[in-house]
PDB file of C-alpha atoms in Angstrom:
ATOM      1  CA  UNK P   1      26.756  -6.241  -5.543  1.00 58.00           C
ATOM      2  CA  UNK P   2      26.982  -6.291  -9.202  1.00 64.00           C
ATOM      3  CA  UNK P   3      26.554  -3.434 -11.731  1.00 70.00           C
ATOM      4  CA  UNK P   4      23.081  -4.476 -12.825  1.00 67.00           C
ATOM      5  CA  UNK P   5      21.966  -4.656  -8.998  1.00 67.00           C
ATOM      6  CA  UNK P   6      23.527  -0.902  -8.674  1.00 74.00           C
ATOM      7  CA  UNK P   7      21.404   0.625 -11.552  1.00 77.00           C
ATOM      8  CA  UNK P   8      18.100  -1.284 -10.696  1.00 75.00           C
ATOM      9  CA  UNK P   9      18.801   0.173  -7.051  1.00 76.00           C
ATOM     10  CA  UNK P  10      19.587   4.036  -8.647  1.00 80.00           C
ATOM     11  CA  UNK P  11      16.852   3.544 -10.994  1.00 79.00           C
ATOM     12  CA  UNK P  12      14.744   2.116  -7.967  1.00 79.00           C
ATOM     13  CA  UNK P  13      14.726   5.787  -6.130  1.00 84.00           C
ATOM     14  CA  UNK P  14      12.175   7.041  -8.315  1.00 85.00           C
ATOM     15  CA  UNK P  15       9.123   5.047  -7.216  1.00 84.00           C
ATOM     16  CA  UNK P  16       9.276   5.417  -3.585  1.00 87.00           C
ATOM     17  CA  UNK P  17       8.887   9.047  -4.253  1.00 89.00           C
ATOM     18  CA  UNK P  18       6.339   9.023  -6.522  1.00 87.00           C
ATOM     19  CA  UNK P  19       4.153   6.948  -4.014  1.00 86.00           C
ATOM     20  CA  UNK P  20       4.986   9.780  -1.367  1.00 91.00           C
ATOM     21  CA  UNK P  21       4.108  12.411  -3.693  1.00 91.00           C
ATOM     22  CA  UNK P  22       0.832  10.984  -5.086  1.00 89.00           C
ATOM     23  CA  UNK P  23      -0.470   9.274  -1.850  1.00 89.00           C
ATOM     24  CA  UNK P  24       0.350  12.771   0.244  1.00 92.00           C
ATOM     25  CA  UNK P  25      -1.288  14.853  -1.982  1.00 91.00           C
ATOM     26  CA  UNK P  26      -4.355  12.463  -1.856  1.00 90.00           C
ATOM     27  CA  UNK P  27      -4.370  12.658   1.679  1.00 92.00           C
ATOM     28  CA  UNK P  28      -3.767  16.340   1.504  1.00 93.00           C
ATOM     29  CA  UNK P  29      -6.760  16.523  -0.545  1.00 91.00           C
ATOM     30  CA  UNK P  30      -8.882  14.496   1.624  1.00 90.00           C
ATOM     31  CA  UNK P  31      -8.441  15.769   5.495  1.00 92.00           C
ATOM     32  CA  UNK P  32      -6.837  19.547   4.499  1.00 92.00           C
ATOM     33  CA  UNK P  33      -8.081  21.256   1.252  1.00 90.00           C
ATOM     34  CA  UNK P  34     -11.054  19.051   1.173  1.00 87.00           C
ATOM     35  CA  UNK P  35     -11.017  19.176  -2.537  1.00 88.00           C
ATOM     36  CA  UNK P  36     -11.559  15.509  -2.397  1.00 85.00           C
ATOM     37  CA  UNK P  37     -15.029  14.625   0.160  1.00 86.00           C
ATOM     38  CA  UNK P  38     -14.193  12.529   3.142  1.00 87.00           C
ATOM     39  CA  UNK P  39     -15.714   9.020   2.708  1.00 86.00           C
ATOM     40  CA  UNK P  40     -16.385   6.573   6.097  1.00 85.00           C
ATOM     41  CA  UNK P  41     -16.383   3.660   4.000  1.00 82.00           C
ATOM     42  CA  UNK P  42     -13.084   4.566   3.047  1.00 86.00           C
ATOM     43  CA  UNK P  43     -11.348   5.622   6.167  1.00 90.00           C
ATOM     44  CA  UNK P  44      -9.374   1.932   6.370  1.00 90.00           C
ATOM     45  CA  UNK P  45      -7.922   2.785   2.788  1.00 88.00           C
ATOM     46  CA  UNK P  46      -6.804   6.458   4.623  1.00 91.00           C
ATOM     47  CA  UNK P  47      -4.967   4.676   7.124  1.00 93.00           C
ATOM     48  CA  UNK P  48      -3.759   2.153   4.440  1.00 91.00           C
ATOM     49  CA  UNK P  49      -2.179   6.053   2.672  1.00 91.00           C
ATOM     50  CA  UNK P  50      -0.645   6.669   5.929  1.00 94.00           C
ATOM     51  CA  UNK P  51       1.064   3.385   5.883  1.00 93.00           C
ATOM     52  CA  UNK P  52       2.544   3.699   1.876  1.00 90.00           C
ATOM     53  CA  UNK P  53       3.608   6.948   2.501  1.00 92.00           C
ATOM     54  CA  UNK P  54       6.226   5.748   5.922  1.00 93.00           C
ATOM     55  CA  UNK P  55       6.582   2.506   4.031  1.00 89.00           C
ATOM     56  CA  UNK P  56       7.957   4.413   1.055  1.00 89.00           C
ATOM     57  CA  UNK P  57      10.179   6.386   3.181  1.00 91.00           C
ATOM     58  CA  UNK P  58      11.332   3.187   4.767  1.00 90.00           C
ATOM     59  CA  UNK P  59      12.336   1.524   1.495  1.00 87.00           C
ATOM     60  CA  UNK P  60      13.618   4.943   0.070  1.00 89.00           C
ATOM     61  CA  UNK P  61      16.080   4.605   3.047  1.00 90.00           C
ATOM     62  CA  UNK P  62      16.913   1.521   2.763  1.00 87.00           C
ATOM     63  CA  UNK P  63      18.149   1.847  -1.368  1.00 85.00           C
ATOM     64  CA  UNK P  64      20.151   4.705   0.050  1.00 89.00           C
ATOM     65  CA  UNK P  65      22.010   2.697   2.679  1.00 89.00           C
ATOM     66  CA  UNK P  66      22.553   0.025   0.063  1.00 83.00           C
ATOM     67  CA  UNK P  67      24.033   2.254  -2.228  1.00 85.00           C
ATOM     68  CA  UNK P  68      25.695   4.087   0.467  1.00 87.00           C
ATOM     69  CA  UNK P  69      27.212   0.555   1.374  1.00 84.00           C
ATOM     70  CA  UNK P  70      28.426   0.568  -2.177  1.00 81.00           C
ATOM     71  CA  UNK P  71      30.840   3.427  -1.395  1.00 84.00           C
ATOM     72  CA  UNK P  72      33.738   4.003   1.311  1.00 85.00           C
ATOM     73  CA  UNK P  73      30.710   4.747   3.475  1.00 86.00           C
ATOM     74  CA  UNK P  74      30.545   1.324   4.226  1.00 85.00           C
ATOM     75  CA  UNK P  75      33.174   2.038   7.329  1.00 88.00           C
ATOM     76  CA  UNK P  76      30.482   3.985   8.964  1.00 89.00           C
ATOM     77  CA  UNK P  77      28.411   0.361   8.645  1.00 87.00           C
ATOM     78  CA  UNK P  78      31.322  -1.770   9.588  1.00 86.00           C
ATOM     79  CA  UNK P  79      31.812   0.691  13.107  1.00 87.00           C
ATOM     80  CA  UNK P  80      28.134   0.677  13.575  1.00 86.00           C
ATOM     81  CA  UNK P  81      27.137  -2.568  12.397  1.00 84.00           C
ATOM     82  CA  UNK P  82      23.475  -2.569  14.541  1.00 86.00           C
ATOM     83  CA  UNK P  83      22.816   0.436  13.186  1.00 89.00           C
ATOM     84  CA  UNK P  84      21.262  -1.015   9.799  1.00 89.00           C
ATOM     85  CA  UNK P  85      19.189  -3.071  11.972  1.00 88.00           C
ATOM     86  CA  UNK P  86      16.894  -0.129  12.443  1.00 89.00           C
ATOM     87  CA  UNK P  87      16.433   0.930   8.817  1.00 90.00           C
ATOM     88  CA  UNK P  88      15.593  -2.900   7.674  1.00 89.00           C
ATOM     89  CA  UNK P  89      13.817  -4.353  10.404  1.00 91.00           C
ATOM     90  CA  UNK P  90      11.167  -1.466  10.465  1.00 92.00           C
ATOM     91  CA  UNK P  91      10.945  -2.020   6.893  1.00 89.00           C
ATOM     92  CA  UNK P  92       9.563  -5.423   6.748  1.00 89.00           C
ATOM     93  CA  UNK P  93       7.377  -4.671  10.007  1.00 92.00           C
ATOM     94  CA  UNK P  94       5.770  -2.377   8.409  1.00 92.00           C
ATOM     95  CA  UNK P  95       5.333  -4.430   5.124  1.00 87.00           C
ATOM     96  CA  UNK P  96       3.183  -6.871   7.294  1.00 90.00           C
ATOM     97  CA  UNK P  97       1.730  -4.594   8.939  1.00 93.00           C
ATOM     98  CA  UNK P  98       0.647  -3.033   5.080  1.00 89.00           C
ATOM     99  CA  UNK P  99      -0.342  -6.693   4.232  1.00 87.00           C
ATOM    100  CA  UNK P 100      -2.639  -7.752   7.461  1.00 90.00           C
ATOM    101  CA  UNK P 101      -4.372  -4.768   6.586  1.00 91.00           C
ATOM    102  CA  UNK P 102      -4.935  -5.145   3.286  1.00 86.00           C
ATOM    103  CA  UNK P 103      -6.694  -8.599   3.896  1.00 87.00           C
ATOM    104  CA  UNK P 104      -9.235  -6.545   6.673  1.00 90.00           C
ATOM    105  CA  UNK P 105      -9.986  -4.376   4.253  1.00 86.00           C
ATOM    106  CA  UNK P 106     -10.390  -6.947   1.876  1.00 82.00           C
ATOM    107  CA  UNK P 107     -12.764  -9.135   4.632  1.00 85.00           C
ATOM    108  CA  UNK P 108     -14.318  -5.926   5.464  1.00 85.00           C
ATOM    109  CA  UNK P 109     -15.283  -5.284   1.639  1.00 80.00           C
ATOM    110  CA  UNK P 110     -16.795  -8.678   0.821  1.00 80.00           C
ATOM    111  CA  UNK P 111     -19.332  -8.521   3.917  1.00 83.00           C
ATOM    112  CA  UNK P 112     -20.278  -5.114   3.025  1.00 80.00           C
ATOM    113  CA  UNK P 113     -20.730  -6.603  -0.596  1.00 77.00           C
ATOM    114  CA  UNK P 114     -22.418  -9.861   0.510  1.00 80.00           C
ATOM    115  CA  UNK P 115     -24.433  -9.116   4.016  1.00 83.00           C
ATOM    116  CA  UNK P 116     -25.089  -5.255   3.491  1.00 81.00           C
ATOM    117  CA  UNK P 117     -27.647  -5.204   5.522  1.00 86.00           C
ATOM    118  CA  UNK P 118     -25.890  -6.702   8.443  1.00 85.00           C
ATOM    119  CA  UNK P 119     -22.641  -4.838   7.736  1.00 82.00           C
ATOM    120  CA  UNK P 120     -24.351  -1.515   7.681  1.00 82.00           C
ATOM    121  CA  UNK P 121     -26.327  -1.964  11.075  1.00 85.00           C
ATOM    122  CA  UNK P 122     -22.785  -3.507  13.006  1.00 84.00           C
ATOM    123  CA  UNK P 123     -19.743  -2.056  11.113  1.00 84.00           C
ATOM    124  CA  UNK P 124     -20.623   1.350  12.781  1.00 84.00           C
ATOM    125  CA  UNK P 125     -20.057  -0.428  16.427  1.00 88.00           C
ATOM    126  CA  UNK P 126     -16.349  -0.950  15.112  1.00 89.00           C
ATOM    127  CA  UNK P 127     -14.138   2.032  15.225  1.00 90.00           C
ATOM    128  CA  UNK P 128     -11.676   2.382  12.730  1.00 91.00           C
ATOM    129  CA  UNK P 129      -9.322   3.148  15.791  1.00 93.00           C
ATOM    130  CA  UNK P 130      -9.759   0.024  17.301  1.00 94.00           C
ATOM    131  CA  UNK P 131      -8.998  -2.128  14.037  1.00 93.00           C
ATOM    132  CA  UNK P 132      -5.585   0.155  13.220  1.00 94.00           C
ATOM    133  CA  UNK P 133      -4.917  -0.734  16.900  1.00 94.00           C
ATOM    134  CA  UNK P 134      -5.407  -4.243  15.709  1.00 94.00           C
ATOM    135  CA  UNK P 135      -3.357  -3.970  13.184  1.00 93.00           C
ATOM    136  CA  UNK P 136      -0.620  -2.214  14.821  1.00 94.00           C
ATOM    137  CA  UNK P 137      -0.587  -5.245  17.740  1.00 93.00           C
ATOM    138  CA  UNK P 138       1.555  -6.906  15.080  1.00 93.00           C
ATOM    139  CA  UNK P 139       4.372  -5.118  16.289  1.00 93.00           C
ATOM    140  CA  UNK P 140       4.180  -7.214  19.442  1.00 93.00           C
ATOM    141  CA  UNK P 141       4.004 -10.537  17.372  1.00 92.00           C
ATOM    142  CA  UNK P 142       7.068  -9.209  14.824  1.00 93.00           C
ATOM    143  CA  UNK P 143       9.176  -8.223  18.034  1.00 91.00           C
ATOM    144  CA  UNK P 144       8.830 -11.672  19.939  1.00 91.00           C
ATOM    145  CA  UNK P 145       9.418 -13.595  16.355  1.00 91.00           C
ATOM    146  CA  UNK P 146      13.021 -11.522  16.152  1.00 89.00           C
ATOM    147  CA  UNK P 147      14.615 -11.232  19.256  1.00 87.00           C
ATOM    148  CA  UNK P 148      12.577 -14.183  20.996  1.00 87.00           C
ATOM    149  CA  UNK P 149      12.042 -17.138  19.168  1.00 88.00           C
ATOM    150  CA  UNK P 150      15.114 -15.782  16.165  1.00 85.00           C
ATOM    151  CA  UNK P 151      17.055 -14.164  18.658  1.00 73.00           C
ATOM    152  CA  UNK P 152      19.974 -16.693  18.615  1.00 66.00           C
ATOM    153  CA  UNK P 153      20.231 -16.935  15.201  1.00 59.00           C
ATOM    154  CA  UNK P 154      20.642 -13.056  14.821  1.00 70.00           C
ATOM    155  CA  UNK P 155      24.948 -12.782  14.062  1.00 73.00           C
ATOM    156  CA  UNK P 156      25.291  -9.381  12.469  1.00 79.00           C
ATOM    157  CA  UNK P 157      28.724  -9.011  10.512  1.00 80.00           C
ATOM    158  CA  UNK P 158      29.952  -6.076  10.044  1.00 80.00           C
ATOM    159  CA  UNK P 159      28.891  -4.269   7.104  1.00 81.00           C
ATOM    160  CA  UNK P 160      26.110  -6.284   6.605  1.00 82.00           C
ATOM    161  CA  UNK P 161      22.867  -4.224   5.623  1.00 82.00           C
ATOM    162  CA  UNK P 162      21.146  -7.069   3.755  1.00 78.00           C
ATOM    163  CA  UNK P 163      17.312  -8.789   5.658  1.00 79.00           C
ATOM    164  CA  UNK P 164      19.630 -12.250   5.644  1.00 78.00           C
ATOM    165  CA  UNK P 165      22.576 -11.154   7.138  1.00 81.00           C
ATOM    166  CA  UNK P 166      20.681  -9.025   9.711  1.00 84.00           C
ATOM    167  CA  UNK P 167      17.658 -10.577  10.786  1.00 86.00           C
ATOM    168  CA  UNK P 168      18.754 -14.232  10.118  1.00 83.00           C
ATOM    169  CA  UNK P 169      17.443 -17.072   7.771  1.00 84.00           C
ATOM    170  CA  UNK P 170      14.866 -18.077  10.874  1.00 88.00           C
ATOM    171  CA  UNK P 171      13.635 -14.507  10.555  1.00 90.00           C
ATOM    172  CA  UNK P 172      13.752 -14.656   6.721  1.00 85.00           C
ATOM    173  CA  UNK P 173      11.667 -18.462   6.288  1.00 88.00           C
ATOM    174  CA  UNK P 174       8.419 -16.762   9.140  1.00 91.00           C
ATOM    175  CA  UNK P 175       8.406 -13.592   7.123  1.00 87.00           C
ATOM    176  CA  UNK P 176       8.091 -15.743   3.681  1.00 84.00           C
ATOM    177  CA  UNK P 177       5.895 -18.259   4.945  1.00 88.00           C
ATOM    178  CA  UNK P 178       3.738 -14.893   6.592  1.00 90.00           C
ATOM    179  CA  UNK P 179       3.935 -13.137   2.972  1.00 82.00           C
ATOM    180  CA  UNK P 180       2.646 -16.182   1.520  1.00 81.00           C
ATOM    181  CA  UNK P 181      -0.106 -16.712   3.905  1.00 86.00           C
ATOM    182  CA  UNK P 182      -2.074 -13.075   3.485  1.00 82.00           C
ATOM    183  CA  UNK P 183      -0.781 -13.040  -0.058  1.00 77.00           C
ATOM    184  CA  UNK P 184      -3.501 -16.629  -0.205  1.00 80.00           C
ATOM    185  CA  UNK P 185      -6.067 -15.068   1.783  1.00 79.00           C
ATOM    186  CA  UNK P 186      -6.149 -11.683   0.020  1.00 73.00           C
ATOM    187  CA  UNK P 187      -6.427 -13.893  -3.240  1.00 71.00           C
ATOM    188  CA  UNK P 188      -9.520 -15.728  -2.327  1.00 73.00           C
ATOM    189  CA  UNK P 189     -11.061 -12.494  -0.685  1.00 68.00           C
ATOM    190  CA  UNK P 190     -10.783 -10.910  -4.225  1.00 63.00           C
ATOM    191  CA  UNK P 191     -12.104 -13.782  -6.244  1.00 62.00           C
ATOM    192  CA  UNK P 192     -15.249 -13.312  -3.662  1.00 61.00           C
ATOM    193  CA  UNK P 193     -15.381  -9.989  -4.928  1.00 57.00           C
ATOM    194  CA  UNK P 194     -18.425  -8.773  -7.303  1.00 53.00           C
ATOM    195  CA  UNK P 195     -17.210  -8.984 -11.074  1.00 49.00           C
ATOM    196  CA  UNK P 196     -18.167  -6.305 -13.880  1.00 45.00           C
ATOM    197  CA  UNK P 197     -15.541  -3.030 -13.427  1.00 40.00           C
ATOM    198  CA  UNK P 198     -18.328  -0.565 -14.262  1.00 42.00           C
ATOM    199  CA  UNK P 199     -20.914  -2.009 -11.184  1.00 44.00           C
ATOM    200  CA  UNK P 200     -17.950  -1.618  -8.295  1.00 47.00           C
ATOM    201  CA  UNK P 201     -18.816   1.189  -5.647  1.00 56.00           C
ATOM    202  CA  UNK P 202     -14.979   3.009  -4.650  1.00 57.00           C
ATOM    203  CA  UNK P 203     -14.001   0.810  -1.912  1.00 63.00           C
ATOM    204  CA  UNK P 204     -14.709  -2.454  -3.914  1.00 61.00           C
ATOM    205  CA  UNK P 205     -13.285  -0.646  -7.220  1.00 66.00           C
ATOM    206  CA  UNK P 206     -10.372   0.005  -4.769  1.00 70.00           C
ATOM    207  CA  UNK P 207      -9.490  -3.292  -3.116  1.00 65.00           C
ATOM    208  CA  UNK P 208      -9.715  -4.479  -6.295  1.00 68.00           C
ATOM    209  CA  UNK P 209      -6.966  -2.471  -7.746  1.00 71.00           C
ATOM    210  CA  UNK P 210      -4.996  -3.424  -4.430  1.00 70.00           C
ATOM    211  CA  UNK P 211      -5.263  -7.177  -5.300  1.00 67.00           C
ATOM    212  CA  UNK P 212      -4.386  -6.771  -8.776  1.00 71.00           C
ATOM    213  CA  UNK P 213      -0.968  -5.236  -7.972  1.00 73.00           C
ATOM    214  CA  UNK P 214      -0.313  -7.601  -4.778  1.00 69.00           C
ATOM    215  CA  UNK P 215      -0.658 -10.459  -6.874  1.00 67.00           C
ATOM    216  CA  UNK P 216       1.350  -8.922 -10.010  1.00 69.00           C
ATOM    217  CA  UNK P 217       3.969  -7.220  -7.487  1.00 73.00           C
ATOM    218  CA  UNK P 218       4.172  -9.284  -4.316  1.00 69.00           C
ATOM    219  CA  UNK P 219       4.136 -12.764  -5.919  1.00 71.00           C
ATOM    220  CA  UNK P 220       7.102 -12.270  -8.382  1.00 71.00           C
ATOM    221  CA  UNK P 221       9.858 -11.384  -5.561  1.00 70.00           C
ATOM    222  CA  UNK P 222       8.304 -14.179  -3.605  1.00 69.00           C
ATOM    223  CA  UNK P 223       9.250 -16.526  -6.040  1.00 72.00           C
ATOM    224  CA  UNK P 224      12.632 -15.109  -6.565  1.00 71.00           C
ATOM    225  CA  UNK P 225      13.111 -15.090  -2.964  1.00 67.00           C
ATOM    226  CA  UNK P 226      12.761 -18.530  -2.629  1.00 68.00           C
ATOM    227  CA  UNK P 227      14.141 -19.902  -5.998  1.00 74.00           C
ATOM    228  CA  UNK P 228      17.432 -17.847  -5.760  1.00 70.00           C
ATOM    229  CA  UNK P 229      17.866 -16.401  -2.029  1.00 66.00           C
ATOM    230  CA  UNK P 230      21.292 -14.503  -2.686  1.00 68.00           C
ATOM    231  CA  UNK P 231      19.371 -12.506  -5.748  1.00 65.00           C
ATOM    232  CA  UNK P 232      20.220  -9.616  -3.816  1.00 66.00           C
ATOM    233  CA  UNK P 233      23.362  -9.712  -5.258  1.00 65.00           C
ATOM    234  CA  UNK P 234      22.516  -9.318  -9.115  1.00 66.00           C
ATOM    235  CA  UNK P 235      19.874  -7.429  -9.331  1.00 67.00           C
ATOM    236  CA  UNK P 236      19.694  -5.566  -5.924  1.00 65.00           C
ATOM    237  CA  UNK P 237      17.113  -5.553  -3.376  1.00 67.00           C
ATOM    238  CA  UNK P 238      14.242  -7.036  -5.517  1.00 70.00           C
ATOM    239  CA  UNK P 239      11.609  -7.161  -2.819  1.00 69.00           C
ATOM    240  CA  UNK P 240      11.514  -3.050  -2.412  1.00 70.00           C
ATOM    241  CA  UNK P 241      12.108  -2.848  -6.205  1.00 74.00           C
ATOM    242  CA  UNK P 242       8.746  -4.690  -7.457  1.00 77.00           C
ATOM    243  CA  UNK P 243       7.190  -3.713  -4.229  1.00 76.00           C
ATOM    244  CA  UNK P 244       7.284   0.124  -4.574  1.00 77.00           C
ATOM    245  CA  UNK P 245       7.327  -0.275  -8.377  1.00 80.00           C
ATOM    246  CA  UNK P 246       3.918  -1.947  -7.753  1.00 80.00           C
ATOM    247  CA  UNK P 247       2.895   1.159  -5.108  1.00 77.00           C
ATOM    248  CA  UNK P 248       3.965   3.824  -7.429  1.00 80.00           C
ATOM    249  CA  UNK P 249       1.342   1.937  -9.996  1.00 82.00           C
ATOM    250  CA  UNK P 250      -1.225   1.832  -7.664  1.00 81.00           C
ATOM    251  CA  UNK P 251      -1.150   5.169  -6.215  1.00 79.00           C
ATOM    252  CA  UNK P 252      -1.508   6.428  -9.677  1.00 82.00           C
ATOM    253  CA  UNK P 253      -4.600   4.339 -10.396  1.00 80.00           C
ATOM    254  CA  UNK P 254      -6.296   4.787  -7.254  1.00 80.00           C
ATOM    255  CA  UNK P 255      -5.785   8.728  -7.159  1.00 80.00           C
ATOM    256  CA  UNK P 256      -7.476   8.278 -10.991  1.00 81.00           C
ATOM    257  CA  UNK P 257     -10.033   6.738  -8.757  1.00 77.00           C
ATOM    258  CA  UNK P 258     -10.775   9.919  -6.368  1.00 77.00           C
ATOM    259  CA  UNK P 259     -10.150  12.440  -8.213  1.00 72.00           C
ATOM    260  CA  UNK P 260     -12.046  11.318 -11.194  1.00 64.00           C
ATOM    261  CA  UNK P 261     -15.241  11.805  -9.273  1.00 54.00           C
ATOM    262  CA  UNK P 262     -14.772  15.104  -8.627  1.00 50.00           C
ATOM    263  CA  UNK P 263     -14.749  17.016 -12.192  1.00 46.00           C
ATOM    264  CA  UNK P 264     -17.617  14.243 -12.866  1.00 41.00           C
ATOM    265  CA  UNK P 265     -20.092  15.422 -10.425  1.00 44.00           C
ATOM    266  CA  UNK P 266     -19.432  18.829 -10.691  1.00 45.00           C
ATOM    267  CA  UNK P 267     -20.150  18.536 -14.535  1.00 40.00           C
ATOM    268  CA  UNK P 268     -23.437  16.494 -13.980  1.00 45.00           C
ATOM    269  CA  UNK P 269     -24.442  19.189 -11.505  1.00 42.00           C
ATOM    270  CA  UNK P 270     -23.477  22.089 -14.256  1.00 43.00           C
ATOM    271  CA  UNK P 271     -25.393  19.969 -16.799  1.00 43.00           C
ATOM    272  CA  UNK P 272     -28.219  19.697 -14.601  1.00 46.00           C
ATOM    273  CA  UNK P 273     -28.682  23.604 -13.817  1.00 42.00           C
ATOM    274  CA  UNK P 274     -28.360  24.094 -17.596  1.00 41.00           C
ATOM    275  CA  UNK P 275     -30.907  21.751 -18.155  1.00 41.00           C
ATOM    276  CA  UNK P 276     -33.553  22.839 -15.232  1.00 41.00           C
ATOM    277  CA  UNK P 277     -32.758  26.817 -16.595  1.00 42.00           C
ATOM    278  CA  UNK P 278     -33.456  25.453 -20.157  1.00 43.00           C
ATOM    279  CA  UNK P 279     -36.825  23.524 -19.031  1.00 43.00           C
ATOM    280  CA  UNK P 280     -37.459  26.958 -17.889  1.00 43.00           C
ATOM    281  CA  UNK P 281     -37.449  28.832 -20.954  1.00 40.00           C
ATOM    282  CA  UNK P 282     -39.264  26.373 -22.694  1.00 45.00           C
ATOM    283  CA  UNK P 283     -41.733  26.905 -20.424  1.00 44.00           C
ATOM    284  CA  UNK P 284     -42.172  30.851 -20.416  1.00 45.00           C
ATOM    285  CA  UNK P 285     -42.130  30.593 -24.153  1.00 42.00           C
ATOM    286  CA  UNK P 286     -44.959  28.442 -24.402  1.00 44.00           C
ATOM    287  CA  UNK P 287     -46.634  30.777 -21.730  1.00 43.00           C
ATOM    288  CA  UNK P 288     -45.823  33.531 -24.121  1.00 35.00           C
ATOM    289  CA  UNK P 289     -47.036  31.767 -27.089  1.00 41.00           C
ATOM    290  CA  UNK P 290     -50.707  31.273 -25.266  1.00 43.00           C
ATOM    291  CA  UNK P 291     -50.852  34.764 -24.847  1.00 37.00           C
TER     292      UNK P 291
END
């Protein structure tokens, strides 16, 4: 790896934490100091923290083995070459994983937008448990994809922590053409979307912000994937790079979402006591005055 692909990966270390950080307290907020009230309409985006908070860990592990790689380390890699198989391979699962359920939440968000009615009397018959289970069926399909129908062309050399060199280009060409496909869908669920910032309710405000950095964040290192495949090399591992960059952005505008609401209403409700005890004075001085 070059130099510039070594800083961008140092430099890289700071997101993934501030996704953890932001997204944990969020979720802290939410389920243990309830500082934050529990929403149902926004128990999919919950899970969706859950799922930023291992993917950052995942990608936070996998700068370190690259830059670990970097260093006599790499002997531990050479001796154990399957062993990076477990750090990168959960990494992208989970990725898709992130993505399918972005696009659920995103179909989920334009019925409840354009058939409220219906969506409020037959969204309740669908647990949130049974669409995470949905969700985490994927596992099944990534599994069979790898070591099924991309088993044979899986060779790992030793030293070799890199998606290419691991997984194998059949591996590499489903998980861009998948990336692709639910970056598309997500795009026309959000044009679907109501427009006017101010009129979105939370969820809508939220999958909004969600497409906005998907389409900034997960469509540049899609194009660099497959315009220059061995980019790897210059300017490190460019996927995880834009792709935490992009959830250390987000985290920070949706947690401006939440906790926004809470100083608000707890002003209006201070305004509105002052302005029932005012009403009230006003009133015993014109009592007063009659007498």
């Amino acid at each position: 790896m070059f130099v510039s692909g070594i800083i961008i990966n140092v430099i890289a270390l700071i997101f993934p934490w501030f996704s953890i950080i932001i997204y944990s307290k969020l979720l802290i907020a939410v389920f243990w100091s309830k500082t934050i009230k529990q929403k149902p309409e926004l128990s999919l985006f919950y899970c969706r923290f859950v799922i930023d908070v291992v993917f950052s860990f995942e990608v936070l592990s996998n700068f370190v083995m690259h830059l670990l790689s970097l260093t006599s380390f790499v002997e531990f890699f050479i001796s154990n070459r399957n062993f990076p198989l477990f750090i990168v391979w959960p990494l992208y699962l989970i990725m898709s994983m992130r993505a399918f359920l972005v696009f659920i939440i995103a179909v989920d968000r334009t019925f409840a937008t354009y058939f409220p009615m219906t969506f409020f009397k037959y969204r309740k018959h669908v647990p949130t448990f049974f669409i995470m289970s949905f969700v985490m069926s994927y596992f099944a399909l990534d599994a069979s994809v790898v070591f099924v129908f991309c088993g044979e062309g899986i060779n790992i050399q030793p030293g070799c922590v890199g998606m290419r060199c691991l997984l194998g280009t059949c591996y590499e060409q489903y998980w861009l053409t998948y990336e692709k496909a639910t970056f598309f869908l997500k795009k026309v669920s959000s044009h679907l979307s109501p427009p006017g910032w101010d009129n979105l309710i939370q969820p809508n405000r939220l999958i909004l912000i969600d497409t906005l950095i998907i389409i900034v964040f997960d469509l540049f290192p899609l194009v660099i994937y497959s315009m220059f495949p061995n980019a790897d090399m210059y300017i490190g591992p460019i996927n995880g790079v834009c792709k935490t960059l992009g959830f250390g952005i987000e985290s920070y505008l949706v947690s401006k979402s939440l906790w926004c609401r809470v100083p608000v209403n707890n002003l209006n409700a201070n305004r509105g006591m002052v302005a029932v005890q005012s009403a009230k004075v006003d009133t015993n001085q014109q009592q007063f005055q009659k007498f």
